[in-house]
């Protein structure tokens, strides 16, 4: 059985109350006082109380080109990724030279050499480490990353893998754009990173605690490609966020989860731990409705949303880290981790808490 040995969530040092961020960002989106009032109202309704930012808040007014934003992404993102990897490896009782496979994902910046390549020398990874940088999965990539690393480790049961996610969403801010999608995005998404150490079945007995990855499911929903993603141009990443996204989730998520559980003789009621994508209040409520669960079932995700905002692909990894740190799960009990991304697509991961946790 593939095991997640540890998860290390990290955040940039610049942390602000949501109201403080709104007061600085709103004038960058619109000069109209009435529109600014709308921005403040929408930001206040996101469920976000504080967010961490890649840059000092006062520097965003001068961040007017994609070149400057992406340079900041590479600089700050690589540092956060390295910090997360070191913490995750330490928690798993491993060192960088133990890592055989590295999957890096982000949708808020690009680099060539990619950030995973920059980590090799910085962390002291082996020169023969296998790397896979992933761009385009968006918010689903934390869950999809776990799934794809599991696929690799099933074929390499003696290996150690690192899953690394970096999302610096604030750097995608589109100044002068007071569209509803950009308003929502500017109030919902935060900055952060995470690293997860995963080991193949031959190494799982060396790990104390963690959680086993039992199975995964991928699903794409037809005629939804225009509901979520980026329009990428000279100004960088402009958010695509359809008003009907929550309805797509409510209609589509349930069967994906139910079918995965049924393949293992389980039902929704048998799941003891839920790790839900922190997509925002509407997405969390839609997911709960899709599974016929009360909103409080996703309490850990609601707490993370309030504390750091929607961290895109890093979001479910932060929630999973919280669950691992809290403990108290019944040994052999089931957990489900899921996320939603562009496509529209979902990735669902069935977890099982090991005997020694």
mmCIF file of C-alpha atoms in Angstrom:
data_model
loop_
_atom_site.group_PDB
_atom_site.id
_atom_site.type_symbol
_atom_site.label_atom_id
_atom_site.label_comp_id
_atom_site.label_asym_id
_atom_site.label_seq_id
_atom_site.Cartn_x
_atom_site.Cartn_y
_atom_site.Cartn_z
ATOM 1 C CA UNK A 1 0.000 0.000 0.000
ATOM 2 C CA UNK A 2 1.340 3.442 -0.910
ATOM 3 C CA UNK A 3 1.553 5.706 2.126
ATOM 4 C CA UNK A 4 1.601 9.456 2.607
ATOM 5 C CA UNK A 5 4.299 9.651 5.257
ATOM 6 C CA UNK A 6 4.102 13.381 5.976
ATOM 7 C CA UNK A 7 2.675 16.652 4.676
ATOM 8 C CA UNK A 8 4.301 20.015 5.349
ATOM 9 C CA UNK A 9 2.229 23.165 4.712
ATOM 10 C CA UNK A 10 4.076 26.471 4.434
ATOM 11 C CA UNK A 11 2.940 30.077 4.043
ATOM 12 C CA UNK A 12 4.634 33.359 3.067
ATOM 13 C CA UNK A 13 5.535 35.677 5.914
ATOM 14 C CA UNK A 14 3.289 38.575 4.863
ATOM 15 C CA UNK A 15 -0.064 37.987 6.582
ATOM 16 C CA UNK A 16 -2.975 40.439 6.646
ATOM 17 C CA UNK A 17 -6.598 40.588 7.674
ATOM 18 C CA UNK A 18 -8.989 40.276 4.770
ATOM 19 C CA UNK A 19 -10.280 43.813 5.332
ATOM 20 C CA UNK A 20 -6.751 45.225 5.080
ATOM 21 C CA UNK A 21 -6.130 43.405 1.815
ATOM 22 C CA UNK A 22 -9.446 44.637 0.423
ATOM 23 C CA UNK A 23 -8.650 48.243 1.317
ATOM 24 C CA UNK A 24 -5.404 48.017 -0.678
ATOM 25 C CA UNK A 25 -6.584 45.892 -3.604
ATOM 26 C CA UNK A 26 -9.994 47.434 -4.323
ATOM 27 C CA UNK A 27 -8.555 50.735 -5.655
ATOM 28 C CA UNK A 28 -6.343 48.712 -8.013
ATOM 29 C CA UNK A 29 -9.430 47.110 -9.537
ATOM 30 C CA UNK A 30 -11.700 50.132 -9.845
ATOM 31 C CA UNK A 31 -11.734 53.885 -9.279
ATOM 32 C CA UNK A 32 -15.538 53.893 -8.880
ATOM 33 C CA UNK A 33 -16.512 54.188 -5.169
ATOM 34 C CA UNK A 34 -19.705 52.205 -5.774
ATOM 35 C CA UNK A 35 -17.753 49.392 -7.406
ATOM 36 C CA UNK A 36 -15.273 49.447 -4.544
ATOM 37 C CA UNK A 37 -18.167 48.997 -2.130
ATOM 38 C CA UNK A 38 -19.234 45.950 -4.135
ATOM 39 C CA UNK A 39 -15.699 44.597 -3.984
ATOM 40 C CA UNK A 40 -15.646 45.022 -0.194
ATOM 41 C CA UNK A 41 -18.991 43.250 0.157
ATOM 42 C CA UNK A 42 -17.928 40.291 -2.009
ATOM 43 C CA UNK A 43 -14.566 39.950 -0.265
ATOM 44 C CA UNK A 44 -16.312 39.916 3.104
ATOM 45 C CA UNK A 45 -18.605 37.095 1.924
ATOM 46 C CA UNK A 46 -15.790 34.725 0.911
ATOM 47 C CA UNK A 47 -15.422 33.222 4.368
ATOM 48 C CA UNK A 48 -11.756 34.326 4.382
ATOM 49 C CA UNK A 49 -10.503 36.127 7.490
ATOM 50 C CA UNK A 50 -6.750 36.317 6.845
ATOM 51 C CA UNK A 51 -4.437 35.615 3.931
ATOM 52 C CA UNK A 52 -0.700 35.276 3.437
ATOM 53 C CA UNK A 53 0.839 37.087 0.472
ATOM 54 C CA UNK A 54 3.983 36.439 -1.537
ATOM 55 C CA UNK A 55 4.966 40.123 -1.437
ATOM 56 C CA UNK A 56 4.506 42.973 1.022
ATOM 57 C CA UNK A 57 0.997 44.333 0.515
ATOM 58 C CA UNK A 58 2.242 47.756 -0.556
ATOM 59 C CA UNK A 59 4.173 46.301 -3.511
ATOM 60 C CA UNK A 60 1.125 45.070 -5.432
ATOM 61 C CA UNK A 61 0.304 48.486 -6.851
ATOM 62 C CA UNK A 62 3.616 48.401 -8.705
ATOM 63 C CA UNK A 63 3.180 44.845 -9.962
ATOM 64 C CA UNK A 64 1.895 45.825 -13.413
ATOM 65 C CA UNK A 65 3.615 43.406 -15.794
ATOM 66 C CA UNK A 66 3.577 39.646 -16.220
ATOM 67 C CA UNK A 67 7.384 39.721 -16.292
ATOM 68 C CA UNK A 68 7.588 41.217 -12.799
ATOM 69 C CA UNK A 69 4.907 38.915 -11.430
ATOM 70 C CA UNK A 70 6.503 35.785 -12.819
ATOM 71 C CA UNK A 71 9.966 36.760 -11.593
ATOM 72 C CA UNK A 72 8.468 37.071 -8.110
ATOM 73 C CA UNK A 73 6.794 33.683 -8.544
ATOM 74 C CA UNK A 74 10.085 31.944 -9.316
ATOM 75 C CA UNK A 75 11.964 33.687 -6.513
ATOM 76 C CA UNK A 76 9.399 33.333 -3.738
ATOM 77 C CA UNK A 77 7.940 30.050 -4.965
ATOM 78 C CA UNK A 78 11.266 28.251 -5.053
ATOM 79 C CA UNK A 79 12.068 29.370 -1.509
ATOM 80 C CA UNK A 80 8.672 28.216 -0.202
ATOM 81 C CA UNK A 81 8.954 24.909 -2.049
ATOM 82 C CA UNK A 82 12.381 24.234 -0.569
ATOM 83 C CA UNK A 83 11.131 25.034 2.934
ATOM 84 C CA UNK A 84 8.143 22.707 2.523
ATOM 85 C CA UNK A 85 10.320 19.869 1.205
ATOM 86 C CA UNK A 86 12.783 20.135 4.074
ATOM 87 C CA UNK A 87 9.997 20.096 6.651
ATOM 88 C CA UNK A 88 8.221 17.150 5.025
ATOM 89 C CA UNK A 89 11.406 15.091 4.737
ATOM 90 C CA UNK A 90 12.355 15.847 8.358
ATOM 91 C CA UNK A 91 8.901 14.788 9.533
ATOM 92 C CA UNK A 92 9.200 11.518 7.612
ATOM 93 C CA UNK A 93 12.690 10.816 8.966
ATOM 94 C CA UNK A 94 14.212 11.009 5.483
ATOM 95 C CA UNK A 95 16.789 13.143 3.693
ATOM 96 C CA UNK A 96 16.869 14.659 0.228
ATOM 97 C CA UNK A 97 19.136 11.916 -1.131
ATOM 98 C CA UNK A 98 16.385 9.376 -0.383
ATOM 99 C CA UNK A 99 14.015 10.939 -2.944
ATOM 100 C CA UNK A 100 13.605 8.998 -6.189
ATOM 101 C CA UNK A 101 10.709 10.901 -7.786
ATOM 102 C CA UNK A 102 9.565 14.531 -7.598
ATOM 103 C CA UNK A 103 6.265 15.840 -8.926
ATOM 104 C CA UNK A 104 5.931 19.618 -8.873
ATOM 105 C CA UNK A 105 2.688 21.438 -9.616
ATOM 106 C CA UNK A 106 1.562 25.041 -9.879
ATOM 107 C CA UNK A 107 -0.846 27.069 -11.972
ATOM 108 C CA UNK A 108 0.179 30.569 -10.851
ATOM 109 C CA UNK A 109 3.583 30.867 -12.510
ATOM 110 C CA UNK A 110 5.924 29.241 -14.996
ATOM 111 C CA UNK A 111 9.653 28.625 -15.216
ATOM 112 C CA UNK A 112 12.154 26.819 -17.409
ATOM 113 C CA UNK A 113 14.140 25.266 -15.831
ATOM 114 C CA UNK A 114 11.059 24.441 -13.784
ATOM 115 C CA UNK A 115 10.966 24.941 -10.018
ATOM 116 C CA UNK A 116 11.514 21.233 -9.407
ATOM 117 C CA UNK A 117 14.797 21.476 -11.325
ATOM 118 C CA UNK A 118 15.827 24.461 -9.216
ATOM 119 C CA UNK A 119 15.189 22.385 -6.094
ATOM 120 C CA UNK A 120 17.725 19.700 -7.011
ATOM 121 C CA UNK A 121 20.827 21.672 -6.026
ATOM 122 C CA UNK A 122 19.018 23.708 -3.389
ATOM 123 C CA UNK A 123 17.885 20.619 -1.461
ATOM 124 C CA UNK A 124 20.738 18.270 -2.350
ATOM 125 C CA UNK A 125 18.556 15.883 -4.332
ATOM 126 C CA UNK A 126 20.329 13.183 -6.309
ATOM 127 C CA UNK A 127 21.321 14.005 -9.879
ATOM 128 C CA UNK A 128 19.317 10.987 -11.081
ATOM 129 C CA UNK A 129 16.065 12.012 -9.386
ATOM 130 C CA UNK A 130 13.088 11.605 -11.717
ATOM 131 C CA UNK A 131 11.106 14.837 -12.101
ATOM 132 C CA UNK A 132 7.676 15.693 -13.455
ATOM 133 C CA UNK A 133 6.577 19.367 -13.538
ATOM 134 C CA UNK A 134 2.817 19.798 -14.022
ATOM 135 C CA UNK A 135 0.969 22.937 -15.132
ATOM 136 C CA UNK A 136 -2.740 23.328 -15.925
ATOM 137 C CA UNK A 137 -4.476 21.145 -13.356
ATOM 138 C CA UNK A 138 -5.215 24.130 -11.126
ATOM 139 C CA UNK A 139 -7.004 23.541 -7.854
ATOM 140 C CA UNK A 140 -7.385 19.811 -8.535
ATOM 141 C CA UNK A 141 -3.624 19.268 -8.667
ATOM 142 C CA UNK A 142 -3.142 18.597 -4.951
ATOM 143 C CA UNK A 143 -5.477 15.609 -5.161
ATOM 144 C CA UNK A 144 -4.358 14.627 -8.675
ATOM 145 C CA UNK A 145 -0.739 14.848 -7.551
ATOM 146 C CA UNK A 146 -1.374 12.331 -4.786
ATOM 147 C CA UNK A 147 -3.092 10.076 -7.323
ATOM 148 C CA UNK A 148 -0.334 10.271 -9.915
ATOM 149 C CA UNK A 149 2.454 9.791 -7.379
ATOM 150 C CA UNK A 150 0.571 6.728 -6.139
ATOM 151 C CA UNK A 151 0.488 5.423 -9.704
ATOM 152 C CA UNK A 152 4.268 5.801 -9.905
ATOM 153 C CA UNK A 153 4.920 4.191 -6.517
ATOM 154 C CA UNK A 154 2.752 1.197 -7.316
ATOM 155 C CA UNK A 155 5.273 0.375 -10.019
ATOM 156 C CA UNK A 156 8.254 1.351 -7.842
ATOM 157 C CA UNK A 157 7.395 -0.005 -4.368
ATOM 158 C CA UNK A 158 10.880 0.646 -2.964
ATOM 159 C CA UNK A 159 10.898 4.342 -3.918
ATOM 160 C CA UNK A 160 10.383 7.604 -2.059
ATOM 161 C CA UNK A 161 8.508 10.439 -3.762
ATOM 162 C CA UNK A 162 7.937 14.130 -3.114
ATOM 163 C CA UNK A 163 4.783 15.931 -4.197
ATOM 164 C CA UNK A 164 5.333 19.699 -4.164
ATOM 165 C CA UNK A 165 2.689 22.363 -4.744
ATOM 166 C CA UNK A 166 3.312 26.115 -4.906
ATOM 167 C CA UNK A 167 0.494 28.575 -5.555
ATOM 168 C CA UNK A 168 1.117 32.330 -5.382
ATOM 169 C CA UNK A 169 -2.327 33.419 -6.465
ATOM 170 C CA UNK A 170 -1.875 37.070 -5.477
ATOM 171 C CA UNK A 171 0.688 37.476 -8.261
ATOM 172 C CA UNK A 172 -2.039 36.889 -10.869
ATOM 173 C CA UNK A 173 -3.972 40.017 -9.823
ATOM 174 C CA UNK A 174 -5.313 41.850 -12.881
ATOM 175 C CA UNK A 175 -5.303 45.577 -12.175
ATOM 176 C CA UNK A 176 -8.087 47.657 -13.716
ATOM 177 C CA UNK A 177 -10.307 44.573 -14.106
ATOM 178 C CA UNK A 178 -13.472 44.912 -12.030
ATOM 179 C CA UNK A 179 -15.211 41.917 -13.604
ATOM 180 C CA UNK A 180 -17.082 39.741 -11.145
ATOM 181 C CA UNK A 181 -14.654 36.861 -11.711
ATOM 182 C CA UNK A 182 -11.625 39.029 -10.885
ATOM 183 C CA UNK A 183 -13.356 40.542 -7.862
ATOM 184 C CA UNK A 184 -14.147 37.101 -6.454
ATOM 185 C CA UNK A 185 -10.657 35.815 -7.247
ATOM 186 C CA UNK A 186 -8.953 38.796 -5.628
ATOM 187 C CA UNK A 187 -10.839 38.154 -2.394
ATOM 188 C CA UNK A 188 -10.792 34.354 -2.276
ATOM 189 C CA UNK A 189 -7.351 33.066 -3.231
ATOM 190 C CA UNK A 190 -4.327 33.093 -0.958
ATOM 191 C CA UNK A 191 -0.664 32.197 -1.316
ATOM 192 C CA UNK A 192 0.988 29.073 0.034
ATOM 193 C CA UNK A 193 2.824 25.870 -0.686
ATOM 194 C CA UNK A 194 2.988 22.308 0.561
ATOM 195 C CA UNK A 195 5.095 19.183 0.193
ATOM 196 C CA UNK A 196 4.063 15.596 0.805
ATOM 197 C CA UNK A 197 6.412 12.648 1.205
ATOM 198 C CA UNK A 198 4.964 9.428 -0.176
ATOM 199 C CA UNK A 199 6.542 5.980 -0.043
ATOM 200 C CA UNK A 200 5.966 2.709 -1.853
ATOM 201 C CA UNK A 201 4.680 -0.412 -0.135
ATOM 202 C CA UNK A 202 8.172 -1.762 0.566
ATOM 203 C CA UNK A 203 9.005 1.391 2.536
ATOM 204 C CA UNK A 204 5.671 1.886 4.320
ATOM 205 C CA UNK A 205 6.708 -0.245 7.318
ATOM 206 C CA UNK A 206 9.494 2.280 8.003
ATOM 207 C CA UNK A 207 6.969 5.098 8.460
ATOM 208 C CA UNK A 208 5.223 5.830 11.741
ATOM 209 C CA UNK A 209 1.799 7.373 11.267
ATOM 210 C CA UNK A 210 0.765 8.977 8.003
ATOM 211 C CA UNK A 211 -2.121 7.674 5.933
ATOM 212 C CA UNK A 212 -2.459 5.024 3.214
ATOM 213 C CA UNK A 213 -3.701 5.789 -0.294
ATOM 214 C CA UNK A 214 -6.114 2.987 -1.194
ATOM 215 C CA UNK A 215 -7.468 4.064 -4.583
ATOM 216 C CA UNK A 216 -8.245 7.102 -6.743
ATOM 217 C CA UNK A 217 -10.731 8.230 -9.367
ATOM 218 C CA UNK A 218 -10.498 10.896 -12.065
ATOM 219 C CA UNK A 219 -13.545 12.454 -13.711
ATOM 220 C CA UNK A 220 -14.104 15.117 -16.359
ATOM 221 C CA UNK A 221 -17.519 16.604 -17.001
ATOM 222 C CA UNK A 222 -18.654 17.346 -20.568
ATOM 223 C CA UNK A 223 -19.248 20.859 -21.889
ATOM 224 C CA UNK A 224 -17.650 22.575 -18.870
ATOM 225 C CA UNK A 225 -14.277 23.655 -20.293
ATOM 226 C CA UNK A 226 -15.259 27.325 -20.163
ATOM 227 C CA UNK A 227 -16.296 27.285 -16.515
ATOM 228 C CA UNK A 228 -12.919 27.473 -14.784
ATOM 229 C CA UNK A 229 -9.353 28.307 -15.769
ATOM 230 C CA UNK A 230 -7.190 31.100 -17.139
ATOM 231 C CA UNK A 231 -7.234 33.340 -20.173
ATOM 232 C CA UNK A 232 -3.483 33.769 -20.633
ATOM 233 C CA UNK A 233 -2.236 36.851 -22.463
ATOM 234 C CA UNK A 234 0.292 39.662 -22.341
ATOM 235 C CA UNK A 235 -1.025 40.734 -18.934
ATOM 236 C CA UNK A 236 -0.565 37.291 -17.452
ATOM 237 C CA UNK A 237 -3.249 35.030 -15.995
ATOM 238 C CA UNK A 238 -6.809 36.358 -16.149
ATOM 239 C CA UNK A 239 -9.249 34.230 -14.153
ATOM 240 C CA UNK A 240 -12.112 32.352 -15.802
ATOM 241 C CA UNK A 241 -14.699 31.620 -13.137
ATOM 242 C CA UNK A 242 -18.244 30.882 -14.250
ATOM 243 C CA UNK A 243 -21.155 31.766 -12.016
ATOM 244 C CA UNK A 244 -22.518 28.237 -12.493
ATOM 245 C CA UNK A 245 -19.433 26.382 -11.240
ATOM 246 C CA UNK A 246 -21.055 25.460 -7.924
ATOM 247 C CA UNK A 247 -24.018 23.938 -9.763
ATOM 248 C CA UNK A 248 -21.638 21.803 -11.851
ATOM 249 C CA UNK A 249 -20.007 20.545 -8.657
ATOM 250 C CA UNK A 250 -23.339 19.814 -7.000
ATOM 251 C CA UNK A 251 -24.557 17.824 -9.998
ATOM 252 C CA UNK A 252 -21.341 15.964 -10.763
ATOM 253 C CA UNK A 253 -19.254 15.300 -7.663
ATOM 254 C CA UNK A 254 -21.537 12.793 -5.959
ATOM 255 C CA UNK A 255 -21.280 9.930 -8.485
ATOM 256 C CA UNK A 256 -17.474 10.206 -8.611
ATOM 257 C CA UNK A 257 -17.173 9.756 -4.853
ATOM 258 C CA UNK A 258 -19.929 7.158 -4.560
ATOM 259 C CA UNK A 259 -18.484 4.952 -7.305
ATOM 260 C CA UNK A 260 -15.006 5.019 -5.762
ATOM 261 C CA UNK A 261 -16.382 4.080 -2.350
ATOM 262 C CA UNK A 262 -18.621 1.341 -3.779
ATOM 263 C CA UNK A 263 -15.628 -0.328 -5.426
ATOM 264 C CA UNK A 264 -14.341 -0.962 -1.897
ATOM 265 C CA UNK A 265 -17.641 -1.902 -0.294
ATOM 266 C CA UNK A 266 -18.099 1.488 1.321
ATOM 267 C CA UNK A 267 -20.779 4.150 1.445
ATOM 268 C CA UNK A 268 -20.616 7.874 2.141
ATOM 269 C CA UNK A 269 -21.724 7.205 5.728
ATOM 270 C CA UNK A 270 -18.660 4.988 6.261
ATOM 271 C CA UNK A 271 -16.214 7.851 5.712
ATOM 272 C CA UNK A 272 -14.790 9.165 8.963
ATOM 273 C CA UNK A 273 -12.527 11.916 7.623
ATOM 274 C CA UNK A 274 -13.230 14.337 4.768
ATOM 275 C CA UNK A 275 -10.501 16.455 3.171
ATOM 276 C CA UNK A 276 -12.380 18.820 0.872
ATOM 277 C CA UNK A 277 -11.008 21.371 -1.578
ATOM 278 C CA UNK A 278 -11.229 24.841 -0.020
ATOM 279 C CA UNK A 279 -12.882 26.301 -3.094
ATOM 280 C CA UNK A 280 -14.977 28.862 -1.242
ATOM 281 C CA UNK A 281 -18.343 28.848 0.539
ATOM 282 C CA UNK A 282 -20.396 28.054 -2.558
ATOM 283 C CA UNK A 283 -18.141 25.173 -3.594
ATOM 284 C CA UNK A 284 -18.018 23.667 -0.108
ATOM 285 C CA UNK A 285 -21.789 23.856 0.231
ATOM 286 C CA UNK A 286 -22.280 22.410 -3.253
ATOM 287 C CA UNK A 287 -19.976 19.498 -2.401
ATOM 288 C CA UNK A 288 -21.862 18.845 0.823
ATOM 289 C CA UNK A 289 -25.176 18.898 -1.051
ATOM 290 C CA UNK A 290 -23.802 16.566 -3.725
ATOM 291 C CA UNK A 291 -22.927 14.010 -1.052
ATOM 292 C CA UNK A 292 -26.014 14.705 1.090
ATOM 293 C CA UNK A 293 -23.838 15.712 4.014
ATOM 294 C CA UNK A 294 -24.239 18.601 6.473
ATOM 295 C CA UNK A 295 -21.989 21.617 5.884
ATOM 296 C CA UNK A 296 -20.111 20.973 9.142
ATOM 297 C CA UNK A 297 -18.769 17.693 7.719
ATOM 298 C CA UNK A 298 -16.097 19.790 6.002
ATOM 299 C CA UNK A 299 -15.254 21.766 9.140
ATOM 300 C CA UNK A 300 -11.496 21.355 8.647
ATOM 301 C CA UNK A 301 -11.765 22.864 5.172
ATOM 302 C CA UNK A 302 -13.910 25.750 6.395
ATOM 303 C CA UNK A 303 -11.272 26.521 9.056
ATOM 304 C CA UNK A 304 -8.477 26.458 6.502
ATOM 305 C CA UNK A 305 -10.457 28.700 4.141
ATOM 306 C CA UNK A 306 -10.944 31.256 6.910
ATOM 307 C CA UNK A 307 -7.315 31.139 7.983
ATOM 308 C CA UNK A 308 -5.496 31.256 4.617
ATOM 309 C CA UNK A 309 -8.050 31.438 1.786
ATOM 310 C CA UNK A 310 -8.273 29.134 -1.221
ATOM 311 C CA UNK A 311 -4.704 28.001 -1.922
ATOM 312 C CA UNK A 312 -5.571 26.333 -5.234
ATOM 313 C CA UNK A 313 -3.653 23.040 -5.521
ATOM 314 C CA UNK A 314 -2.037 23.512 -2.096
ATOM 315 C CA UNK A 315 -5.428 23.794 -0.377
ATOM 316 C CA UNK A 316 -6.277 20.117 0.148
ATOM 317 C CA UNK A 317 -2.688 19.426 1.202
ATOM 318 C CA UNK A 318 -2.983 22.045 3.935
ATOM 319 C CA UNK A 319 -6.237 20.486 5.125
ATOM 320 C CA UNK A 320 -4.694 17.005 5.035
ATOM 321 C CA UNK A 321 -1.721 18.274 7.050
ATOM 322 C CA UNK A 322 -4.145 19.627 9.653
ATOM 323 C CA UNK A 323 -5.898 16.252 9.865
ATOM 324 C CA UNK A 324 -2.602 14.395 10.249
ATOM 325 C CA UNK A 325 -1.479 16.810 12.958
ATOM 326 C CA UNK A 326 -4.769 16.597 14.863
ATOM 327 C CA UNK A 327 -4.890 12.799 14.826
ATOM 328 C CA UNK A 328 -7.617 10.833 16.577
ATOM 329 C CA UNK A 329 -8.769 8.929 13.501
ATOM 330 C CA UNK A 330 -9.897 5.349 14.086
ATOM 331 C CA UNK A 331 -7.313 2.852 12.755
ATOM 332 C CA UNK A 332 -8.419 1.254 9.462
ATOM 333 C CA UNK A 333 -11.159 3.869 9.050
ATOM 334 C CA UNK A 334 -11.756 5.451 5.635
ATOM 335 C CA UNK A 335 -11.084 8.992 4.544
ATOM 336 C CA UNK A 336 -11.854 10.806 1.307
ATOM 337 C CA UNK A 337 -9.858 13.668 -0.188
ATOM 338 C CA UNK A 338 -11.212 15.495 -3.231
ATOM 339 C CA UNK A 339 -10.625 18.603 -5.308
ATOM 340 C CA UNK A 340 -12.072 20.334 -8.362
ATOM 341 C CA UNK A 341 -10.173 21.896 -11.242
ATOM 342 C CA UNK A 342 -10.358 23.226 -14.806
ATOM 343 C CA UNK A 343 -11.998 20.942 -17.282
ATOM 344 C CA UNK A 344 -14.229 20.891 -15.172
ATOM 345 C CA UNK A 345 -12.720 17.854 -13.484
ATOM 346 C CA UNK A 346 -12.513 16.215 -10.089
ATOM 347 C CA UNK A 347 -9.994 13.930 -8.467
ATOM 348 C CA UNK A 348 -11.057 11.741 -5.569
ATOM 349 C CA UNK A 349 -8.648 9.865 -3.293
ATOM 350 C CA UNK A 350 -9.684 7.088 -0.914
ATOM 351 C CA UNK A 351 -7.542 7.042 2.226
ATOM 352 C CA UNK A 352 -7.222 4.562 5.068
ATOM 353 C CA UNK A 353 -5.750 5.385 8.451
ATOM 354 C CA UNK A 354 -3.127 2.779 9.382
ATOM 355 C CA UNK A 355 -3.083 0.718 12.533
ATOM 356 C CA UNK A 356 -0.292 2.663 14.193
ATOM 357 C CA UNK A 357 -1.842 6.124 13.661
#
